[in-house]
Coordinates of C-alpha atoms and ligand atoms in Angstrom, one line a residue:
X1 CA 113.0 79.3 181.7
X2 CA 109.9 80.6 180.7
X3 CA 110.1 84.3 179.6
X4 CA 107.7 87.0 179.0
X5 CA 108.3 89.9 176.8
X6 CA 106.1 92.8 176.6
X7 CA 106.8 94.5 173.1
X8 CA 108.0 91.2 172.0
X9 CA 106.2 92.1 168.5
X10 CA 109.0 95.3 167.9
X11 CA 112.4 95.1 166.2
X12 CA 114.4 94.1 169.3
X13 CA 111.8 92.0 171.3
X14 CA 111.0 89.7 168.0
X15 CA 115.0 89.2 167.9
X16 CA 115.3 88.3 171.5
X17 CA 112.2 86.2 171.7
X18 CA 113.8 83.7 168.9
X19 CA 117.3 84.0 170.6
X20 CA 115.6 82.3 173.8
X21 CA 113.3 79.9 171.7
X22 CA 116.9 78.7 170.5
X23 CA 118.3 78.9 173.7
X24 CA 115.4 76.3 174.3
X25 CA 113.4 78.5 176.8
X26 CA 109.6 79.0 176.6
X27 CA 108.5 82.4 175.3
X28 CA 105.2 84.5 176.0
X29 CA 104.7 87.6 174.0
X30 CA 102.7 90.4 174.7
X31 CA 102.8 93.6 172.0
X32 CA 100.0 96.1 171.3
X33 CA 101.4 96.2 167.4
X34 CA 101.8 100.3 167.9
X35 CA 105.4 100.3 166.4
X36 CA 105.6 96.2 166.5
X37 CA 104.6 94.0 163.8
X38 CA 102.8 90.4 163.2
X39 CA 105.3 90.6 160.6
X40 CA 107.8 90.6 163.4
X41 CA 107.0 86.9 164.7
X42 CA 105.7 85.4 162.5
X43 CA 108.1 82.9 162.0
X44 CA 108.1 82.3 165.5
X45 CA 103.7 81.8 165.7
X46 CA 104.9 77.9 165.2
X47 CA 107.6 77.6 167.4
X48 CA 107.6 74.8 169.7
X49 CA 107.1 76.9 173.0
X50 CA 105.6 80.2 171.7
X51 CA 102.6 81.8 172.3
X52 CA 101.6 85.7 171.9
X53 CA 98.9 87.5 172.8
X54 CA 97.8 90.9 171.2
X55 CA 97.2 93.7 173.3
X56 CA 98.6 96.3 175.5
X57 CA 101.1 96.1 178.6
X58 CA 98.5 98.3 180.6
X59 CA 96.0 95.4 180.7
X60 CA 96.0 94.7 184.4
X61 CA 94.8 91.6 184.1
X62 CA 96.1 90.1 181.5
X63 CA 99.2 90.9 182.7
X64 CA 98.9 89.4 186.1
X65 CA 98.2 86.1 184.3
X66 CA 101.2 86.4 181.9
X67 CA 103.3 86.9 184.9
X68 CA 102.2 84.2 187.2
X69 CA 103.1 81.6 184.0
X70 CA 106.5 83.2 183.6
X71 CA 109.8 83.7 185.6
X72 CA 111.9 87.1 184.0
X73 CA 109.6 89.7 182.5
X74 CA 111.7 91.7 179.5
X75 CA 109.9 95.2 179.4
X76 CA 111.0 96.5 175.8
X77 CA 107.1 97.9 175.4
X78 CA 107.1 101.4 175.2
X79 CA 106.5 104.3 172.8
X80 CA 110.3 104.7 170.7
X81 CA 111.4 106.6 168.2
X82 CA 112.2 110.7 167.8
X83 CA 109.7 111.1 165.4
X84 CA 106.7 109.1 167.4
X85 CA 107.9 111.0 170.4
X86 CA 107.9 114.4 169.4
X87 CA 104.4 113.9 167.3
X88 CA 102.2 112.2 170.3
X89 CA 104.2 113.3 173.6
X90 CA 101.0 112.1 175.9
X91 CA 100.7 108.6 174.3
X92 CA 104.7 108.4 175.2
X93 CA 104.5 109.9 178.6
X94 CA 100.8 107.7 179.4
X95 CA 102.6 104.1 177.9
X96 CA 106.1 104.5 179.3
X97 CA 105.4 105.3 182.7
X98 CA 101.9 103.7 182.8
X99 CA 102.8 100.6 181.5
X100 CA 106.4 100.1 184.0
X101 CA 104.4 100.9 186.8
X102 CA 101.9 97.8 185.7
X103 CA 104.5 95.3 184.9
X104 CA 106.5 95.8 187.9
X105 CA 103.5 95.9 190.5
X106 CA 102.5 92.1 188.6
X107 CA 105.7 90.9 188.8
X108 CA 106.1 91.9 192.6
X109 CA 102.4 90.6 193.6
X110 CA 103.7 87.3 195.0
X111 CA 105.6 87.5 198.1
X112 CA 107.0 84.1 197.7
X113 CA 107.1 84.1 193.8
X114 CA 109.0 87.6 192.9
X115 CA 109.8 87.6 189.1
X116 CA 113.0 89.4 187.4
X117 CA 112.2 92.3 185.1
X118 CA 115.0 93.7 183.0
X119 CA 113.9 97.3 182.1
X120 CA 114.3 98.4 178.9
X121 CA 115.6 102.0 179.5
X122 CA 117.7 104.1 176.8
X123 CA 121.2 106.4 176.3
X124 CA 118.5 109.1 175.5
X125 CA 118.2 109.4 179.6
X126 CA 121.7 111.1 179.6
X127 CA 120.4 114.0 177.4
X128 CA 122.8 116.4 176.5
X129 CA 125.6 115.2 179.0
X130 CA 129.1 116.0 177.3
X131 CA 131.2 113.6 179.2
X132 CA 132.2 111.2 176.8
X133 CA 132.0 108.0 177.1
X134 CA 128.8 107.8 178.8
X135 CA 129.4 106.4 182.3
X136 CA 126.3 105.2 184.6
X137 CA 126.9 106.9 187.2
X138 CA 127.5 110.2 185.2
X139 CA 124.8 112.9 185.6
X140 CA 121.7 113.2 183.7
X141 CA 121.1 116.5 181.2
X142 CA 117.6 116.7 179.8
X143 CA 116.3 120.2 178.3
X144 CA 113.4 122.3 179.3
X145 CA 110.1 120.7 179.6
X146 CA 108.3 122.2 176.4
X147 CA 110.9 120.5 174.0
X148 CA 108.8 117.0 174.0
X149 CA 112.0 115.1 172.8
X150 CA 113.4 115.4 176.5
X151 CA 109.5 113.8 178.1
X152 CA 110.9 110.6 176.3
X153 CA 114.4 110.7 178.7
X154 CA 112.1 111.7 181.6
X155 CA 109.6 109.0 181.1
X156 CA 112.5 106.5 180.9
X157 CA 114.5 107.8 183.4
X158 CA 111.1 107.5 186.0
X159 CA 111.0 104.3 185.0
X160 CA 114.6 103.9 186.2
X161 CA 113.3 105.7 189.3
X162 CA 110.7 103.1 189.6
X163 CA 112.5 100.1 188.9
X164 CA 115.5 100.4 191.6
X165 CA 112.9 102.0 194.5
X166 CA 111.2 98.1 193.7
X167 CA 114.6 96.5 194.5
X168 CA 115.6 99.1 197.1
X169 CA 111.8 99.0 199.4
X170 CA 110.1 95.7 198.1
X171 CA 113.5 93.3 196.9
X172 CA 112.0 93.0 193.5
X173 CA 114.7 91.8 191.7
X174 CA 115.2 94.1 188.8
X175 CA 118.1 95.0 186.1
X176 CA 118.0 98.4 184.0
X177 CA 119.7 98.4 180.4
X178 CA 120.2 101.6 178.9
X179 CA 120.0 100.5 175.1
X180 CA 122.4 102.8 172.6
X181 CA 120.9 103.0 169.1
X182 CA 120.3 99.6 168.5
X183 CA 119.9 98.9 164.5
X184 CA 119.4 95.7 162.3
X185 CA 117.1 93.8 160.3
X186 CA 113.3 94.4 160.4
X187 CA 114.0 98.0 161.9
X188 CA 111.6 100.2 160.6
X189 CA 112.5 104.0 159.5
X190 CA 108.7 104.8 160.1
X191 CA 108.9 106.3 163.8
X192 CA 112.9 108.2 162.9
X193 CA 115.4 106.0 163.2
X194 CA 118.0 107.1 160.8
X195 CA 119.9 103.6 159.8
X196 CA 116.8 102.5 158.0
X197 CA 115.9 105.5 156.4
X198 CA 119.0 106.5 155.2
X199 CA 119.4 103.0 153.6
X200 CA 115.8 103.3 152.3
X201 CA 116.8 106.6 150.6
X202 CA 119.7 104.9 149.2
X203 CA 118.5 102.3 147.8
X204 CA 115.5 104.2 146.3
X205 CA 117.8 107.0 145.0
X206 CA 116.1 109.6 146.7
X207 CA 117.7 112.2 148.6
X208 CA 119.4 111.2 151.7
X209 CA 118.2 113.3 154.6
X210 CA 120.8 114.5 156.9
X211 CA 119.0 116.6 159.6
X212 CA 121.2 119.5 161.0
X213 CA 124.6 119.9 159.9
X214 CA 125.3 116.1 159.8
X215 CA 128.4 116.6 162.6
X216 CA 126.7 114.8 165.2
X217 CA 127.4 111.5 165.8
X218 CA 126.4 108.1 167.3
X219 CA 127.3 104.7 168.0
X220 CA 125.1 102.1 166.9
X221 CA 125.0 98.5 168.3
X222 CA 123.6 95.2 166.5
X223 CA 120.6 94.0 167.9
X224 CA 122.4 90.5 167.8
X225 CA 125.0 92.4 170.0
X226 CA 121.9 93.9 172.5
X227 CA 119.8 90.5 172.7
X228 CA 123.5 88.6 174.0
X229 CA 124.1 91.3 176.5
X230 CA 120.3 90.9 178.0
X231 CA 120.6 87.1 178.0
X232 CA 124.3 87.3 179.8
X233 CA 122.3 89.7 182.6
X234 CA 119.6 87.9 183.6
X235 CA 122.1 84.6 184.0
X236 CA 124.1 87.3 186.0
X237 CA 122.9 86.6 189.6
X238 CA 125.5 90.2 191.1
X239 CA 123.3 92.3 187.9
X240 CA 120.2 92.6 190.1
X241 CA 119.7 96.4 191.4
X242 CA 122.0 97.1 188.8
X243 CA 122.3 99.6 185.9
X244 CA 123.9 98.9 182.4
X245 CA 124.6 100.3 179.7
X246 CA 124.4 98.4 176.5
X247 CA 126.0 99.5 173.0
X248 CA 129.1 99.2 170.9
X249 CA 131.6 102.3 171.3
X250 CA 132.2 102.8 167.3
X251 CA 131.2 106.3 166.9
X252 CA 130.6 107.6 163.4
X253 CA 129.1 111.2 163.1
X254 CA 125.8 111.1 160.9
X255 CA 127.6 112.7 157.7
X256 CA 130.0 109.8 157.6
X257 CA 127.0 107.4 158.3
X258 CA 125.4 108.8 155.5
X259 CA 128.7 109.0 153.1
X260 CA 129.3 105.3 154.0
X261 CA 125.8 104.2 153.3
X262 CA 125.7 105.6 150.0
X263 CA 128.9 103.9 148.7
X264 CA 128.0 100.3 150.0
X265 CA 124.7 100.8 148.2
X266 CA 126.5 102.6 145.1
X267 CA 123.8 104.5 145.1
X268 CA 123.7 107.8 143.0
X269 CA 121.7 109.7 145.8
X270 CA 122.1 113.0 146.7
X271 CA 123.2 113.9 150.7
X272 CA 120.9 117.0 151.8
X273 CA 121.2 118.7 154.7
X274 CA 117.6 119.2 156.2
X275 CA 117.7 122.1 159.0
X276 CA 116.5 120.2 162.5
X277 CA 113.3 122.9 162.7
X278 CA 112.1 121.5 159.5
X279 CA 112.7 118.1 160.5
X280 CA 111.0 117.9 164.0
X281 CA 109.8 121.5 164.4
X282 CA 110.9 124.6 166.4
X283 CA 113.3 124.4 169.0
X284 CA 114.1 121.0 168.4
X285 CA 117.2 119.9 170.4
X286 CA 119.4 117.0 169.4
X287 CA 122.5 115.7 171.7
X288 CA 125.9 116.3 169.5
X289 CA 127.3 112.9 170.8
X290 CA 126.5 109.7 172.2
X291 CA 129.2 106.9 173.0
X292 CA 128.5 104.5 175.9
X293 CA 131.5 103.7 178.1
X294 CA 130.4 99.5 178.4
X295 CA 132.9 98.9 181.0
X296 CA 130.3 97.7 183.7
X297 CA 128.9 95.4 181.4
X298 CA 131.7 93.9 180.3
X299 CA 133.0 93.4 183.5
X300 CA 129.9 91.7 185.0
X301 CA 128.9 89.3 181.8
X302 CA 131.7 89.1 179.2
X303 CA 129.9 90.9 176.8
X304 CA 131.9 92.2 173.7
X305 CA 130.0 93.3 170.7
X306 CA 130.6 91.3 168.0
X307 CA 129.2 93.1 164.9
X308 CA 131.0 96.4 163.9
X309 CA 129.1 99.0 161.8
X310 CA 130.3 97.7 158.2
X311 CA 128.9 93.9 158.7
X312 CA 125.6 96.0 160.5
X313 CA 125.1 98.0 157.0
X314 CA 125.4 94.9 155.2
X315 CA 122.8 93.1 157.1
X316 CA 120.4 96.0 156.7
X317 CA 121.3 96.8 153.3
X318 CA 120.2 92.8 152.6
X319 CA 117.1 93.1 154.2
X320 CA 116.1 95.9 152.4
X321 CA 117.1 94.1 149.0
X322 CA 115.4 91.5 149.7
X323 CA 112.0 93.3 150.4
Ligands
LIG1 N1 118.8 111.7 161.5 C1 119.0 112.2 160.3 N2 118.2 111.9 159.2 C2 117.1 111.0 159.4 C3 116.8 110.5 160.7 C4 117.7 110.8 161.7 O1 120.0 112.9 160.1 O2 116.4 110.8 158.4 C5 119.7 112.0 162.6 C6 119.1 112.5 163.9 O3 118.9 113.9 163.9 C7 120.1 112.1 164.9 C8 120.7 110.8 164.4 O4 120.4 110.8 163.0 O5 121.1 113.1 165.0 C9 120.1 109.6 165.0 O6 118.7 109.6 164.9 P1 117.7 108.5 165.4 O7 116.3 109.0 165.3 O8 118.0 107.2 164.6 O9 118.1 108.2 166.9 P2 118.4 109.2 168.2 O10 119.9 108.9 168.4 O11 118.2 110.6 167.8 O12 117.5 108.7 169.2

């Protein structure tokens, strides 16, 4: 199989596009380097079967070429992380829906010759839903239009839109993931994310930031965990049209997360509440819970997350040692 994977330079695209160079498939990448990294691949750049090209999943043309040479399409490229999201809300809303509507029209150009494209969507799409676990078929909750955090859940749930009216009017065959907060190695804390900055803090002995009161939780999945469940999909013939929801259901409120990070590090850091306005700005809304039920996965593939949050925190906390 030859794959293509737009945002292949990010955190999870670099670990999926060495899972399928192991896997002994051919691997194109295409990444713009916004929140991705050369860093990223390159232990990959020599790779029997790799090849990456720099630039952005908008490029029309390039990315009719990249599909034509390929035969699934993962799109993981899009604009991620709270803080991005909330600091350039037009570059999020522009490169999420933009850059879906390109890769799908490409990969649905050739009658005879329609490629798969799993898209890359996210748990933020069921907003401030209070029905826990998360089920896929549960309704959506996103707040009012001025609080930018929610045009990240719109843009991805368009996308969604987007993806299944392909399958339903043209037979595109498509999959949709809806990825819960995926952590691991080479995750950056630049754009939010709060595994690697809290680990950061730790290990630096600054303060570790809890933004609001620290009572809200989540349930964070290994990107080991995440690149298995996308390789069991697309080998998952029933998947197509489909909608998944991938993630581990440990839950740990962010408090505990931070309590448990700072005694695996030992670290003599100080846990600081920082008040969500100060954080993100005014009227900020975060969701209080977010636990995927994985059922529907599970059932279609096999998949079981293997990694559980104490062997995640270890892996990070290694990478971070190491530097
Ligand atoms: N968070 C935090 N301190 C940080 C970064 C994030 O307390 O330095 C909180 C954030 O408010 C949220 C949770 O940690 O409640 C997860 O945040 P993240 O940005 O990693 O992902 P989200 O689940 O919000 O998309």
């Amino acid at each position: 199989m030859r794959a293509l994977i737009t945002g292949g330079a990010g955190f999870i695209g670099s670990h999926l596009a060495e899972a399928l160079l192991d896997a002994g498939h051919e691997v194109e990448v295409v990444d713009d380097l916004s929140t991705g990294s050369m860093e990223n691949i390159e232990h990959l750049k020599n790779r029997h079967g790799f090849q990456y090209v720099i630039d952005s999943v908008t490029n029309e043309d390039l990315l009719a070429k990249q599909t034509d040479r390929c035969d699934v399409v993962f799109h993981l490229a899009a604009a991620v992380g709270v803080k991005l999201i909330v600091e350039r809300p037009v570059h999020t809303i522009e490169t999420n829906v933009h850059g879906t509507e390109v890769v799908l029209t490409q990969a649905n150009k050739n009658s005879q010759k329609k490629k798969l494209v799993i898209v890359a969507s996210t748990s933020e799409v069921y907003g401030k839903a209070t029905e826990i676990p998360f089920r896929e078929d549960a309704d959506l909750r996103l707040g009012a239009t001025w609080k930018h955090r929610w045009a990240y859940a719109c843009s991805k749930a368009l996308d969604e839109f987007l993806a299944l009216a392909y399958w339903k009017e043209k037979e595109l065959p498509v999959i949709v993931v809806r990825l819960f907060n995926t952590v691991g190695p080479r995750q950056t804390g630049q754009y939010g994310m709060v595994v690697p900055n809290f680990v950061k803090q730790a290990l630096a002995g600054q303060p570790i930031t809890v933004f609001g009161d620290g009572s809200q939780s989540r349930s964070f999945t290994y990107v080991g965990d995440v690149v298995d469940a996308l390789m069991r999909l697309v080998d998952e013939p029933k998947a197509v049209g489909e909608v998944f929801n991938v993630g581990n259901g440990q839950e740990i409120s962010i408090l505990g997360l931070a309590e448990k990070i700072k005694e695996m590090t030992g670290s003599q850091s100080e846990i600081v509440k920082v008040p969500y306005d100060q954080a993100y700005g005014a009227g900020f809304e975060d969701m209080p819970r977010r636990v995927p039920d994985i059922t529907k996965l599970q059932k279609f593939t096999g998949y079981e997350p293997k990694v559980q949050l104490t062997e995640i925190l270890t892996r990070v906390i290694a990478h971070f040692q190491k530097g």
